[in-house]
GROMACS .gro file of C-alpha atoms in nm:
model
  217
    1VAL     CA    1  -0.012  -0.003  -0.025
    2PRO     CA    2   0.185   0.330  -0.114
    3LEU     CA    3   0.144   0.492   0.209
    4ASP     CA    4   0.479   0.650   0.377
    5PRO     CA    5   0.568   0.466   0.695
    6ALA     CA    6   0.772   0.791   0.837
    7MET     CA    7   0.470   0.964   0.819
    8PHE     CA    8   0.352   0.741   1.147
    9GLY     CA    9   0.673   0.743   1.235
   10VAL     CA   10   0.733   0.359   1.161
   11HIS     CA   11   0.993   0.181   1.003
   12GLY     CA   12   0.790  -0.111   0.808
   13VAL     CA   13   0.573  -0.186   0.523
   14VAL     CA   14   0.227  -0.248   0.483
   15LEU     CA   15   0.039  -0.493   0.227
   16THR     CA   16  -0.219  -0.657   0.109
   17GLY     CA   17  -0.387  -0.877  -0.100
   18LYS     CA   18  -0.628  -0.868  -0.446
   19MET     CA   19  -0.881  -1.073  -0.212
   20GLN     CA   20  -0.846  -0.832   0.071
   21VAL     CA   21  -0.950  -0.550  -0.150
   22GLY     CA   22  -1.245  -0.734  -0.257
   23TRP     CA   23  -1.347  -0.825   0.109
   24ILE     CA   24  -1.283  -0.386   0.168
   25GLY     CA   25  -1.492  -0.294  -0.095
   26GLN     CA   26  -1.766  -0.527   0.057
   27LEU     CA   27  -1.769  -0.314   0.362
   28VAL     CA   28  -1.774   0.013   0.172
   29LYS     CA   29  -2.084  -0.111   0.083
   30ARG     CA   30  -2.190  -0.226   0.423
   31PRO     CA   31  -2.150   0.112   0.617
   32GLY     CA   32  -2.216   0.030   0.961
   33LEU     CA   33  -2.288  -0.320   0.964
   34PHE     CA   34  -1.894  -0.490   1.037
   35ASP     CA   35  -1.681  -0.456   1.295
   36LEU     CA   36  -1.314  -0.408   1.277
   37HIS     CA   37  -1.003  -0.531   1.498
   38VAL     CA   38  -0.655  -0.480   1.487
   39ASP     CA   39  -0.396  -0.668   1.669
   40GLY     CA   40  -0.022  -0.690   1.700
   41LYS     CA   41   0.066  -1.114   1.644
   42TYR     CA   42   0.349  -1.133   1.898
   43LYS     CA   43   0.390  -1.510   1.803
   44LEU     CA   44   0.489  -1.382   1.412
   45HIS     CA   45   0.810  -1.168   1.385
   46PHE     CA   46   1.137  -1.245   1.247
   47ASP     CA   47   1.443  -1.024   1.365
   48GLY     CA   48   1.243  -0.764   1.572
   49TRP     CA   49   0.998  -0.693   1.292
   50GLU     CA   50   0.601  -0.759   1.419
   51LEU     CA   51   0.321  -0.836   1.217
   52ILE     CA   52   0.060  -0.584   1.316
   53THR     CA   53  -0.305  -0.667   1.090
   54CYS     CA   54  -0.704  -0.499   1.043
   55GLY     CA   55  -0.912  -0.714   0.988
   56THR     CA   56  -1.283  -0.789   1.075
   57HIS     CA   57  -1.486  -1.143   1.193
   58SER     CA   58  -1.723  -1.316   0.968
   59LEU     CA   59  -1.921  -1.646   1.048
   60ARG     CA   60  -1.928  -1.921   0.840
   61HIS     CA   61  -2.211  -2.145   0.786
   62ASP     CA   62  -2.140  -2.504   0.654
   63LEU     CA   63  -2.443  -2.657   0.534
   64GLY     CA   64  -2.245  -2.976   0.491
   65LYS     CA   65  -2.189  -3.039   0.864
   66GLY     CA   66  -2.454  -2.839   1.007
   67SER     CA   67  -2.218  -2.600   1.187
   68LEU     CA   68  -2.112  -2.266   1.262
   69SER     CA   69  -1.768  -2.073   1.281
   70GLN     CA   70  -1.577  -1.768   1.318
   71THR     CA   71  -1.300  -1.664   1.122
   72TYR     CA   72  -1.070  -1.340   1.170
   73ASP     CA   73  -1.020  -1.181   0.798
   74PRO     CA   74  -0.708  -0.950   0.784
   75LEU     CA   75  -0.728  -0.664   0.564
   76THR     CA   76  -0.410  -0.517   0.571
   77TYR     CA   77  -0.114  -0.579   0.694
   78LEU     CA   78   0.228  -0.412   0.887
   79PHE     CA   79   0.516  -0.586   0.929
   80CYS     CA   80   0.691  -0.292   1.142
   81LYS     CA   81   0.976  -0.227   1.409
   82GLU     CA   82   0.765  -0.007   1.655
   83ASN     CA   83   0.530  -0.294   1.750
   84GLU     CA   84   0.242  -0.111   1.902
   85THR     CA   85   0.247   0.210   1.884
   86VAL     CA   86  -0.020   0.482   1.782
   87GLY     CA   87   0.158   0.553   1.487
   88SER     CA   88   0.180   0.195   1.368
   89CYS     CA   89  -0.197   0.108   1.430
   90LYS     CA   90  -0.310   0.433   1.269
   91LEU     CA   91  -0.058   0.332   0.964
   92VAL     CA   92  -0.226  -0.010   0.947
   93MET     CA   93  -0.610   0.112   0.981
   94GLU     CA   94  -0.534   0.371   0.702
   95ALA     CA   95  -0.379   0.130   0.498
   96ALA     CA   96  -0.747   0.025   0.491
   97ASN     CA   97  -0.841   0.349   0.445
   98TYR     CA   98  -0.661   0.418   0.128
   99ILE     CA   99  -0.743   0.096  -0.053
  100ALA     CA  100  -1.138   0.143   0.009
  101LYS     CA  101  -1.091   0.517  -0.158
  102THR     CA  102  -0.888   0.495  -0.396
  103TYR     CA  103  -1.052   0.172  -0.539
  104PHE     CA  104  -1.419   0.215  -0.428
  105GLY     CA  105  -1.434   0.589  -0.361
  106GLU     CA  106  -1.528   0.599  -0.044
  107PRO     CA  107  -1.327   0.513   0.336
  108PRO     CA  108  -1.520   0.178   0.519
  109LYS     CA  109  -1.722   0.299   0.798
  110PRO     CA  110  -1.699   0.064   1.119
  111GLY     CA  111  -1.965   0.031   1.322
  112GLY     CA  112  -1.742  -0.090   1.565
  113VAL     CA  113  -1.386  -0.143   1.628
  114HIS     CA  114  -1.229  -0.317   1.914
  115SER     CA  115  -0.903  -0.469   2.010
  116ASP     CA  116  -0.749  -0.618   2.359
  117HIS     CA  117  -0.661  -0.392   2.651
  118ALA     CA  118  -0.389  -0.202   2.396
  119PRO     CA  119  -0.407   0.190   2.466
  120ALA     CA  120  -0.226   0.277   2.140
  121ILE     CA  121  -0.453   0.083   1.930
  122ARG     CA  122  -0.739   0.246   2.093
  123ARG     CA  123  -0.641   0.568   2.037
  124ALA     CA  124  -0.563   0.522   1.698
  125PHE     CA  125  -0.924   0.411   1.609
  126GLU     CA  126  -1.023   0.720   1.790
  127GLU     CA  127  -0.852   0.938   1.544
  128VAL     CA  128  -0.930   0.723   1.230
  129TRP     CA  129  -1.228   0.624   1.308
  130PRO     CA  130  -1.391   0.834   1.608
  131GLU     CA  131  -1.763   0.738   1.540
  132ALA     CA  132  -1.697   0.387   1.553
  133ASN     CA  133  -1.793   0.205   1.935
  134PHE     CA  134  -1.530   0.092   2.108
  135THR     CA  135  -1.533  -0.243   2.278
  136GLN     CA  136  -1.254  -0.456   2.452
  137ASP     CA  137  -1.235  -0.800   2.276
  138TRP     CA  138  -1.362  -1.096   2.483
  139ALA     CA  139  -1.221  -1.305   2.377
  140HIS     CA  140  -0.827  -1.151   2.472
  141LEU     CA  141  -0.980  -1.093   2.821
  142ILE     CA  142  -1.132  -1.451   2.897
  143ARG     CA  143  -0.869  -1.626   2.741
  144LYS     CA  144  -0.579  -1.409   2.920
  145PHE     CA  145  -0.774  -1.540   3.281
  146ILE     CA  146  -0.811  -1.900   3.149
  147GLU     CA  147  -0.436  -1.881   3.099
  148GLY     CA  148  -0.381  -1.811   3.415
  149GLU     CA  149  -0.287  -1.375   3.325
  150TYR     CA  150  -0.415  -1.255   3.638
  151ILE     CA  151  -0.459  -1.586   3.874
  152LYS     CA  152  -0.126  -1.753   3.877
  153ASN     CA  153  -0.288  -2.093   4.047
  154ARG     CA  154  -0.594  -2.273   3.837
  155GLN     CA  155  -0.636  -2.487   4.143
  156TRP     CA  156  -0.747  -2.150   4.368
  157GLN     CA  157  -1.092  -2.253   4.487
  158HIS     CA  158  -1.272  -1.982   4.317
  159PHE     CA  159  -1.108  -2.016   3.989
  160GLU     CA  160  -1.420  -2.142   3.850
  161GLU     CA  161  -1.679  -1.941   3.958
  162VAL     CA  162  -1.526  -1.617   3.920
  163GLU     CA  163  -1.477  -1.710   3.525
  164ASN     CA  164  -1.863  -1.769   3.551
  165GLN     CA  165  -1.916  -1.479   3.673
  166LEU     CA  166  -1.684  -1.299   3.394
  167ARG     CA  167  -1.876  -1.468   3.145
  168ASP     CA  168  -2.191  -1.341   3.274
  169ILE     CA  169  -2.116  -0.993   3.284
  170HIS     CA  170  -1.990  -1.028   2.931
  171MET     CA  171  -2.360  -1.162   2.815
  172ALA     CA  172  -2.511  -0.911   3.048
  173HIS     CA  173  -2.774  -0.677   2.796
  174THR     CA  174  -2.865  -0.354   2.961
  175ASP     CA  175  -2.648  -0.130   3.158
  176ALA     CA  176  -2.860  -0.217   3.467
  177MET     CA  177  -2.768  -0.593   3.427
  178LYS     CA  178  -2.390  -0.511   3.360
  179MET     CA  179  -2.365  -0.274   3.716
  180LEU     CA  180  -2.566  -0.530   3.928
  181LEU     CA  181  -2.346  -0.815   3.783
  182ILE     CA  182  -2.059  -0.605   3.842
  183VAL     CA  183  -2.144  -0.518   4.204
  184GLU     CA  184  -2.206  -0.856   4.279
  185ALA     CA  185  -1.974  -1.019   4.201
  186GLY     CA  186  -1.732  -0.731   4.301
  187ALA     CA  187  -1.871  -0.745   4.672
  188ARG     CA  188  -1.794  -1.184   4.626
  189TRP     CA  189  -1.446  -1.131   4.498
  190ASP     CA  190  -1.371  -0.897   4.792
  191SER     CA  191  -1.481  -1.171   5.019
  192PHE     CA  192  -1.166  -1.382   4.914
  193GLY     CA  193  -0.878  -1.153   4.931
  194LYS     CA  194  -0.706  -0.928   4.701
  195GLN     CA  195  -0.664  -1.206   4.410
  196MET     CA  196  -0.950  -1.050   4.172
  197ASP     CA  197  -0.744  -0.640   4.255
  198ILE     CA  198  -0.535  -0.653   3.911
  199PHE     CA  199  -0.851  -0.765   3.712
  200TRP     CA  200  -1.052  -0.559   3.848
  201ASP     CA  201  -0.813  -0.241   3.797
  202ASN     CA  202  -0.743  -0.337   3.445
  203ASN     CA  203  -1.064  -0.419   3.289
  204LEU     CA  204  -1.302  -0.316   3.568
  205VAL     CA  205  -1.266   0.033   3.565
  206THR     CA  206  -1.334   0.352   3.280
  207PRO     CA  207  -1.270   0.343   3.031
  208TRP     CA  208  -1.182  -0.043   2.994
  209GLU     CA  209  -1.525  -0.222   3.142
  210CYS     CA  210  -1.666  -0.196   2.797
  211TRP     CA  211  -1.668  -0.580   2.711
  212SER     CA  212  -2.049  -0.667   2.756
  213LEU     CA  213  -2.303  -0.691   2.513
  214SER     CA  214  -2.497  -0.425   2.641
  215ASP     CA  215  -2.184  -0.231   2.456
  216CYS     CA  216  -2.225  -0.298   2.174
  217ASP     CA  217  -2.431  -0.093   1.999
   0.00000   0.00000   0.00000
């Protein structure tokens, strides 16, 4: 994609492909009806060059198997030295805008955008697509909890109970339901001790308490 990485304070290159251009064209025709996700792939790197992608999620129905599966469809790819900076995240997003305006006459208009707990990605989203609804990525959050990011001991007697409470908060359909569940769960967690304090400080304070269904317009 012919954008100058230096304009974003980045050393790298941003790429796309013919199929991805077609996907972007489909999204342009659906303003407000899709979600964009940016993520740094720390496991996909070479000699200090990290891969950052901007893409969308889609559901696929397999008629033969009668199954429904989710897939992530990257639209633009950035290899850079800077990892997740505001500049690198803006570059991978603006690449999608550039492609859309060049081939389809207007930028894509996502209804929602999301990432993991990454301030640089969130700020870039706010600058590039300020009208889109931001939510913190639930899949990242629950995976980090299950894998021991917050509670190191999987044998902790309350681990399964807390995991279920997090899923309840995520499934809250209204703000009132969400706040009631948070208050009740928080009181329960306090009775256990301080094990959930780090999770609370990272994911249940403004502006990061945005991973429930009620947060998604």
